[in-house]
mmCIF file of C-alpha atoms in Angstrom:
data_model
loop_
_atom_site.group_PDB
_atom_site.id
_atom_site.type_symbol
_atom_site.label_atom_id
_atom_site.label_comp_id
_atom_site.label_asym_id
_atom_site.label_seq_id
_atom_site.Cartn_x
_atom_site.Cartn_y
_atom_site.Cartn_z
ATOM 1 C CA UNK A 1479 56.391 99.105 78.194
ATOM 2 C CA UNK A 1480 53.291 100.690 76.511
ATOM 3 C CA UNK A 1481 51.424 101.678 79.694
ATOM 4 C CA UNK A 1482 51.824 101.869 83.130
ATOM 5 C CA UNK A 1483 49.113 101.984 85.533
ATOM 6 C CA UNK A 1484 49.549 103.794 88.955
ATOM 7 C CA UNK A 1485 46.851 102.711 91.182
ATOM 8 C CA UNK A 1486 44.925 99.512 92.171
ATOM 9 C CA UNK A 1487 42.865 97.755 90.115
ATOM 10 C CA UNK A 1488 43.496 100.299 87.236
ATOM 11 C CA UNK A 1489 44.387 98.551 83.756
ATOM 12 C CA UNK A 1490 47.286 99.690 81.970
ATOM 13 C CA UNK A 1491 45.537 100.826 78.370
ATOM 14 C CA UNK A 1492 46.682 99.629 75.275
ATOM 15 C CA UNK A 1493 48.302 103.020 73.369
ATOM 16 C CA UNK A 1494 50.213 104.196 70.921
ATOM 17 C CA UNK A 1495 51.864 106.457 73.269
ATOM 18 C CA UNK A 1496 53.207 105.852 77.114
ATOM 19 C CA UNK A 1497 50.001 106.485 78.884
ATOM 20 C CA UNK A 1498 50.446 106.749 82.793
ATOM 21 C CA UNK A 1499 47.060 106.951 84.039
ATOM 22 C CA UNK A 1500 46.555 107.256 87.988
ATOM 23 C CA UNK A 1501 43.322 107.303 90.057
ATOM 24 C CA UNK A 1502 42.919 108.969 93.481
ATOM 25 C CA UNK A 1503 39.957 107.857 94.685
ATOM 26 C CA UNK A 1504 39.172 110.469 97.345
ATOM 27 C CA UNK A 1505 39.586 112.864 94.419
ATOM 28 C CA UNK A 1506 38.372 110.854 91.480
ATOM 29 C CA UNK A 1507 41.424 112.733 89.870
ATOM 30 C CA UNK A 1508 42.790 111.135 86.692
ATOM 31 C CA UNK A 1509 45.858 111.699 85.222
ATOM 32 C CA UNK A 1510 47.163 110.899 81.676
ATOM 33 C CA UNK A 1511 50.698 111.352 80.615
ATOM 34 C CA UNK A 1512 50.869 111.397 76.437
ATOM 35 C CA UNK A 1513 54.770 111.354 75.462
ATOM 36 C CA UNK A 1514 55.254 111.413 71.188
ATOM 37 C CA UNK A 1515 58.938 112.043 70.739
ATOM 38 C CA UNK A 1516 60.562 114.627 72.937
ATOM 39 C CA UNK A 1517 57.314 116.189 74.019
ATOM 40 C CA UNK A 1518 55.969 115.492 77.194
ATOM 41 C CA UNK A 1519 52.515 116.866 78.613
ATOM 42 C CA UNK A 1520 49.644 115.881 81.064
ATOM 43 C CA UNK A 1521 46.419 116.271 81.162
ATOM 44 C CA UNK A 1522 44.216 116.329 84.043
ATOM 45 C CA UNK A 1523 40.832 115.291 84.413
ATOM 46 C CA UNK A 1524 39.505 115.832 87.945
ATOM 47 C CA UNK A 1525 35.836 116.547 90.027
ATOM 48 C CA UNK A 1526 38.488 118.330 91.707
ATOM 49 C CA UNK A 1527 41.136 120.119 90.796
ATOM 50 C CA UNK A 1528 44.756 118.866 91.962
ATOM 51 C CA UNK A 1529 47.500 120.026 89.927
ATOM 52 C CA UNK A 1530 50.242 119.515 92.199
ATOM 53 C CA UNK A 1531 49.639 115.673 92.069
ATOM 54 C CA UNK A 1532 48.955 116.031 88.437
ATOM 55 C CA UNK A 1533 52.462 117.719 87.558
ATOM 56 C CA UNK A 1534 54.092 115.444 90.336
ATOM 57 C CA UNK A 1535 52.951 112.252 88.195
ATOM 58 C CA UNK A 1536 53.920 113.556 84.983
ATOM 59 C CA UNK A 1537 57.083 115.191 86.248
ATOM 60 C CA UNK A 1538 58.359 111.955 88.296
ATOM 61 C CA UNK A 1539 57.107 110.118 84.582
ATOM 62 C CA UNK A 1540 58.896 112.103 82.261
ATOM 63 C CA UNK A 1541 62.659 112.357 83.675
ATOM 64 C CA UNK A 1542 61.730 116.060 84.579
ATOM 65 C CA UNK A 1543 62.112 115.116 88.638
ATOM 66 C CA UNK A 1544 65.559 114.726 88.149
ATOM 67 C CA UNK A 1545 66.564 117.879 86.772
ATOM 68 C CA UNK A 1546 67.840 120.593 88.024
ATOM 69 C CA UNK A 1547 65.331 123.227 87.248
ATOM 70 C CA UNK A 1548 62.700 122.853 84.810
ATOM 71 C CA UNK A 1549 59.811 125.014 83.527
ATOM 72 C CA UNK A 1550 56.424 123.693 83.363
ATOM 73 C CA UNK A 1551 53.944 125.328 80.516
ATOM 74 C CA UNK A 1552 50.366 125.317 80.734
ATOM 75 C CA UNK A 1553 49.011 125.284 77.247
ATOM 76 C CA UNK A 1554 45.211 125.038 76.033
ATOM 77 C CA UNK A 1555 44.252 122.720 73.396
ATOM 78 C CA UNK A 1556 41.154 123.752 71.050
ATOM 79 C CA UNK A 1557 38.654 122.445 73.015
ATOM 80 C CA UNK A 1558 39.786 124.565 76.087
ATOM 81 C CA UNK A 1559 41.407 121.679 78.151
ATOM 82 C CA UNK A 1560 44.699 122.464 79.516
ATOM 83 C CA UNK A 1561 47.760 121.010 78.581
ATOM 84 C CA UNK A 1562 50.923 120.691 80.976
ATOM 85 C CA UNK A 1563 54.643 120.498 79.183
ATOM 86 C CA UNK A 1564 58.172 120.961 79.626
ATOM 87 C CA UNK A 1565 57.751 123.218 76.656
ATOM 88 C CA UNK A 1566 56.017 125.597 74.744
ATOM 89 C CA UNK A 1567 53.248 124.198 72.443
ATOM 90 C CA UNK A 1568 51.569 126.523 71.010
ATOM 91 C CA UNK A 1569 50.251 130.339 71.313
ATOM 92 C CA UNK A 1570 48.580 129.827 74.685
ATOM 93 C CA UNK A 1571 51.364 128.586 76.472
ATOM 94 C CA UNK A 1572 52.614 130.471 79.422
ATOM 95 C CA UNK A 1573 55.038 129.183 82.285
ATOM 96 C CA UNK A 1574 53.130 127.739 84.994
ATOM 97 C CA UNK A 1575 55.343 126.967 87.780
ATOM 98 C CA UNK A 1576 58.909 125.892 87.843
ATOM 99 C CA UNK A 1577 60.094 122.422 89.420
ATOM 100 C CA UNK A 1578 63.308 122.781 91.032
ATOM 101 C CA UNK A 1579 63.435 118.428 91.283
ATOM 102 C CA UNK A 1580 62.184 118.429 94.363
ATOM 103 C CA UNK A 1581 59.002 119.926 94.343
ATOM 104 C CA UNK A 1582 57.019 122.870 92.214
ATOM 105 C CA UNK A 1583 57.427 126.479 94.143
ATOM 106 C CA UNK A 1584 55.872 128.746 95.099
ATOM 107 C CA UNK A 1585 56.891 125.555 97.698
ATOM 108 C CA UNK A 1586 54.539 127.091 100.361
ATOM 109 C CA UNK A 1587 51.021 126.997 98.361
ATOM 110 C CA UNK A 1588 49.183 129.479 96.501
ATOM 111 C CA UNK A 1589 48.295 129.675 92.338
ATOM 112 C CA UNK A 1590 51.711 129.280 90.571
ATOM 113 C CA UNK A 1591 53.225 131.945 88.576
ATOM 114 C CA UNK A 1592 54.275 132.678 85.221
ATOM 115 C CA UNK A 1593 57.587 134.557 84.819
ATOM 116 C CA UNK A 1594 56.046 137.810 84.395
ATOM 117 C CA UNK A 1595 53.546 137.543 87.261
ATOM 118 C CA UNK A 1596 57.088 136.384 89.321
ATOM 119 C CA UNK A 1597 59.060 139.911 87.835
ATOM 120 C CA UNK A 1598 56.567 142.054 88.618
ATOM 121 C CA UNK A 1599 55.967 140.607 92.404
ATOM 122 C CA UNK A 1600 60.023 140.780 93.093
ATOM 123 C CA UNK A 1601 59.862 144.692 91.638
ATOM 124 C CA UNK A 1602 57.070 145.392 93.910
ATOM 125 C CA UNK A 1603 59.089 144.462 97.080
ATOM 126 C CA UNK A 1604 62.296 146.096 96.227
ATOM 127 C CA UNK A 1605 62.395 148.851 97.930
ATOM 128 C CA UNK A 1606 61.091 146.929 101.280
ATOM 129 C CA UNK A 1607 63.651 144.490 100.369
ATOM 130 C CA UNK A 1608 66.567 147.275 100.092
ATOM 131 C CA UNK A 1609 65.991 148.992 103.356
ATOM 132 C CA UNK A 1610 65.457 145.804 105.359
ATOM 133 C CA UNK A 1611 68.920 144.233 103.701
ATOM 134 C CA UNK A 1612 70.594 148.282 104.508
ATOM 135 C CA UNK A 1613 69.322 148.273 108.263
ATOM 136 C CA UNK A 1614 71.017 144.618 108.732
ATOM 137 C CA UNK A 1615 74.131 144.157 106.847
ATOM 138 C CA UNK A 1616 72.347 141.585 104.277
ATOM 139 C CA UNK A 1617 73.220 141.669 100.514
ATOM 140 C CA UNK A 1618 69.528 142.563 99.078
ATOM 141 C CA UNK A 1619 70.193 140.375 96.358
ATOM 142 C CA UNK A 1620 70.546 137.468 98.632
ATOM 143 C CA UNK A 1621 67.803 138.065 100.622
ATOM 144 C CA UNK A 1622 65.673 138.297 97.112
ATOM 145 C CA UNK A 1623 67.351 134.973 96.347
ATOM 146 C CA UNK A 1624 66.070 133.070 99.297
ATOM 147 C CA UNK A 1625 62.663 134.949 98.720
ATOM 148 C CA UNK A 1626 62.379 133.847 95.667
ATOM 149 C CA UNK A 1627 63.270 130.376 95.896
ATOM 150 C CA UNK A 1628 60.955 130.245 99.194
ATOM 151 C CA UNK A 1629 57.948 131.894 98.555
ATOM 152 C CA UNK A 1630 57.958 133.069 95.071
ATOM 153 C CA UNK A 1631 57.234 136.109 96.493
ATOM 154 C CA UNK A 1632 53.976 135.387 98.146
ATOM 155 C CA UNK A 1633 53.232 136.995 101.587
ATOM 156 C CA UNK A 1634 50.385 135.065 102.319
ATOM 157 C CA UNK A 1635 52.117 131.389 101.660
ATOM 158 C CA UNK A 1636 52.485 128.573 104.564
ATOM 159 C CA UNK A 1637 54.187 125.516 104.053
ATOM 160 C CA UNK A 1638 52.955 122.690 105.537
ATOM 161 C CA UNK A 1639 55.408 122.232 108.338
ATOM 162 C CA UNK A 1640 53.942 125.547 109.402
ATOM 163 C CA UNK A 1641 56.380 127.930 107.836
ATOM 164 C CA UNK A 1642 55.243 131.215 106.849
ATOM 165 C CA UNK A 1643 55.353 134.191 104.508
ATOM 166 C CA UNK A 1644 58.031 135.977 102.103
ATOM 167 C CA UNK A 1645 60.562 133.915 103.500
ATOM 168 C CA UNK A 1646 59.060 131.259 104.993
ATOM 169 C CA UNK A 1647 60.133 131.428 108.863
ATOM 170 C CA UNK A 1648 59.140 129.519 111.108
ATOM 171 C CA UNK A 1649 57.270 131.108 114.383
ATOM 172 C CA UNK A 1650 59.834 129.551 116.670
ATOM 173 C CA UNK A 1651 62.554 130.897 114.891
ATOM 174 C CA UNK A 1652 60.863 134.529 114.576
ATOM 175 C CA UNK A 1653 60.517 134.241 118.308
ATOM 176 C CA UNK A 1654 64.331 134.755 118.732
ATOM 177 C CA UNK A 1655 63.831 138.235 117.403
ATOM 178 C CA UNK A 1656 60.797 138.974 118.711
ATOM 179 C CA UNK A 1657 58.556 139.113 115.991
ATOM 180 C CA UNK A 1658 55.387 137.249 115.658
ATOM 181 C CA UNK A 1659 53.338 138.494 112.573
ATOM 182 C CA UNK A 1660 54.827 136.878 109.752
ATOM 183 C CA UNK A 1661 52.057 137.740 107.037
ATOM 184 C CA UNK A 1662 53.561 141.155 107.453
ATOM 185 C CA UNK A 1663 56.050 141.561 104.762
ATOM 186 C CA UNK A 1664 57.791 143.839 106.412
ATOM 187 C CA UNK A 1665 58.153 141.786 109.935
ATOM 188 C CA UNK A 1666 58.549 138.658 108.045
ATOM 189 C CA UNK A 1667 61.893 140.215 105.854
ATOM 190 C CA UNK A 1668 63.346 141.616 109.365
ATOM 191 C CA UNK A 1669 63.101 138.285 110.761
ATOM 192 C CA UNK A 1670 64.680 136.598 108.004
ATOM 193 C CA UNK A 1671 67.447 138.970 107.162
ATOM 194 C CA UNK A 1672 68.149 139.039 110.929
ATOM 195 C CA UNK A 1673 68.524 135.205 110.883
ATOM 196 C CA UNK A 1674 70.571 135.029 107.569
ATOM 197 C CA UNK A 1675 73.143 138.004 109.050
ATOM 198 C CA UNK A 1676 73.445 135.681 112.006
ATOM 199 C CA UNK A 1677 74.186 132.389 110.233
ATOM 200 C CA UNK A 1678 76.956 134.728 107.928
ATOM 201 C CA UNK A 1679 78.248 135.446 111.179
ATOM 202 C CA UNK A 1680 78.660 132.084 112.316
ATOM 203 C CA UNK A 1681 79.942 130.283 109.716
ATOM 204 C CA UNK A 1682 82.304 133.299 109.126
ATOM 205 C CA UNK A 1683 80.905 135.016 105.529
ATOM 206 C CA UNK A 1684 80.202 131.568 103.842
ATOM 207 C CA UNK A 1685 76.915 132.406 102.128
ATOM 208 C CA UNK A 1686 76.871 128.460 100.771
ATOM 209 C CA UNK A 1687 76.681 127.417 104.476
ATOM 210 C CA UNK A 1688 74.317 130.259 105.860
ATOM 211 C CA UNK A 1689 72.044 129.155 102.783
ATOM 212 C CA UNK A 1690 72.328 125.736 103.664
ATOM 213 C CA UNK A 1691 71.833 126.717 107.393
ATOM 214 C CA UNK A 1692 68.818 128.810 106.390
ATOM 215 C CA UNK A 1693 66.967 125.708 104.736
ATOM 216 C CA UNK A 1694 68.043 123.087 106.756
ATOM 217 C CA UNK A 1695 68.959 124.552 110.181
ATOM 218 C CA UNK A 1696 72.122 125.603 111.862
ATOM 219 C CA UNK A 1697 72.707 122.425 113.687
ATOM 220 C CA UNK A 1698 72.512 120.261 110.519
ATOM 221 C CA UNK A 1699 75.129 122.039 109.047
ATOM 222 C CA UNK A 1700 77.571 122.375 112.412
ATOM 223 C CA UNK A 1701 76.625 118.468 112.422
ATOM 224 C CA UNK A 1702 77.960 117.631 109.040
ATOM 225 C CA UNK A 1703 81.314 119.062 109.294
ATOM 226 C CA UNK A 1704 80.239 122.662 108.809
ATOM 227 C CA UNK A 1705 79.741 121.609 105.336
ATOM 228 C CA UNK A 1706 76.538 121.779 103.273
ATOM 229 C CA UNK A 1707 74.360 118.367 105.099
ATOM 230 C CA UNK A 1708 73.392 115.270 102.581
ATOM 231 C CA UNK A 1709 70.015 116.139 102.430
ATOM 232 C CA UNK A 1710 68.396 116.333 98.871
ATOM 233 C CA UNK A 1711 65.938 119.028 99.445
ATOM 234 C CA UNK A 1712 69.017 120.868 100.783
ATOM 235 C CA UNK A 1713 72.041 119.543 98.103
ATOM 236 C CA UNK A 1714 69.212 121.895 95.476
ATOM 237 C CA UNK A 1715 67.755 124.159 97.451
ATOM 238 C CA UNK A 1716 71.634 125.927 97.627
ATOM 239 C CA UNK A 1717 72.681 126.000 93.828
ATOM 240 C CA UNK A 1718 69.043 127.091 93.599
ATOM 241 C CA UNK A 1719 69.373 130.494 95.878
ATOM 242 C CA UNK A 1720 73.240 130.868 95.024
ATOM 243 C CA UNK A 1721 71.785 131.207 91.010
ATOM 244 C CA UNK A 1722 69.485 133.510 91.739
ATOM 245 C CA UNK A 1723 71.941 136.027 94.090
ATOM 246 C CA UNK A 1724 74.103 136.009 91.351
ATOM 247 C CA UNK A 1725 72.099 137.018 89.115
ATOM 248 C CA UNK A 1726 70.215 139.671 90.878
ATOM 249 C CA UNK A 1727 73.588 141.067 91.696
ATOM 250 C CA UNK A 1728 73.629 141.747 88.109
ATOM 251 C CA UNK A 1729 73.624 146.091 87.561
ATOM 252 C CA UNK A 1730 69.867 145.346 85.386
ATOM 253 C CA UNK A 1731 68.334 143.598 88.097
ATOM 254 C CA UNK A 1732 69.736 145.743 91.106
#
């Protein structure tokens, strides 16, 4: 198939290429997906600016949504238009967010980050990170992990189910430690480090299940067996945080 269109009374263009060209009309946002051979980018043409629908499309388009982990590149062509790819294209290219086939993170909102930006924000909290993990029995690299993977490392984030900060917890769960002000690093850490000791502790030291508790809830997990539940947010959001504490254990990064 040359073209697809995505939306209602939108022709699907006659092209060279694989055009996927979408309309949202409370946005006017367009969105064209050019693939020539192996490279895949989007370009987005907007009155307002939308890029998590735009990357959506072209991820979902491309095969990207089904990967594991994939880095998106914003590149900018000569007349100044960006250009989003699963790869470098040329000298402006920079990581632009990273799509874990699920959804792009930082999950909870905000700009997205390049890899830099994302090294530089995890060095900043280290030492917060450290003496929180010390003071309750949490591996710091874990507790990086799941920051990481949450928030990117952005305080100020809030999911749309209401979750909030570094670690994204929710106000009812922060309640059961008495902590309400979650845009405060420092609270926000203690709450969730408190929380992951106490899922450790009740699925006896598993850190698979007390990740998989952590994103999808204690009771989903107890639920399922006491094994990691079905869910596909939940089947990546694991591998996703195990990676990372791995590697963070690693003597450079710790």
């Amino acid at each position: 198939m040359d073209a697809i269109a995505c939306s209602r009374n939108v022709p699907a263009p006659q092209h060279r290429h694989n055009i996927i060209a979408c309309r949202k009309p409370c946005r006017g946002l367009i969105v064209r997906l050019y693939r020539e051979d192996a490279m895949d980018s989007t370009r987005v043409e907007s009155g307002g600016w939308a890029w998590r629908f735009a990357l959506g499309m072209a991820l979902c388009a491309t095969g990207l949504a089904w990967a594991e982990e994939a880095r998106i590149y914003r590149s900018y062509d000569a007349s100044g238009r960006p250009t989003f790819s699963d790869r470098p294209l040329n000298r402006t290219s920079q990581v632009f967010a990273v799509f874990d086939g699920n959804r792009l993170w930082p999950r909870a909102g905000g700009a997205p980050v390049t890899t830099a930006q994302l090294s530089a924000r995890r060095s900043a909290f280290d030492p917060l990170v450290r003496r929180v993990a010390q003071a309750h029995g949490v591996h710091a690299a874990l507790l990086k992990a799941v920051i990481e993977v949450e928030s990117g490392f952005n305080a100020r984030a809030r999911s749309p189910k209401g979750a909030i900060g570094l670690m994204q917890v929710m106000p009812a769960t922060a309640a059961r430690y008495g902590q309400y002000d979650l845009y405060a690093p420092e609270q926000n850490i203690e709450v969730g480090a408190r929380y992951l000791r106490d899922l450790l502790s009740m699925f006896g030291g598993n850190v698979q299940l007390a990740v998989a508790a952590y994103n999808a809830g204690e009771n989903a997990v107890i639920r399922h067996g006491r094994r990691i539940p079905p869910y596909q947010e939940t089947q990546r959001y694991v591998p996703m945080v195990l990676e990372r504490y791995h590697r963070f254990q690693s003597p450079s990064l710790n």
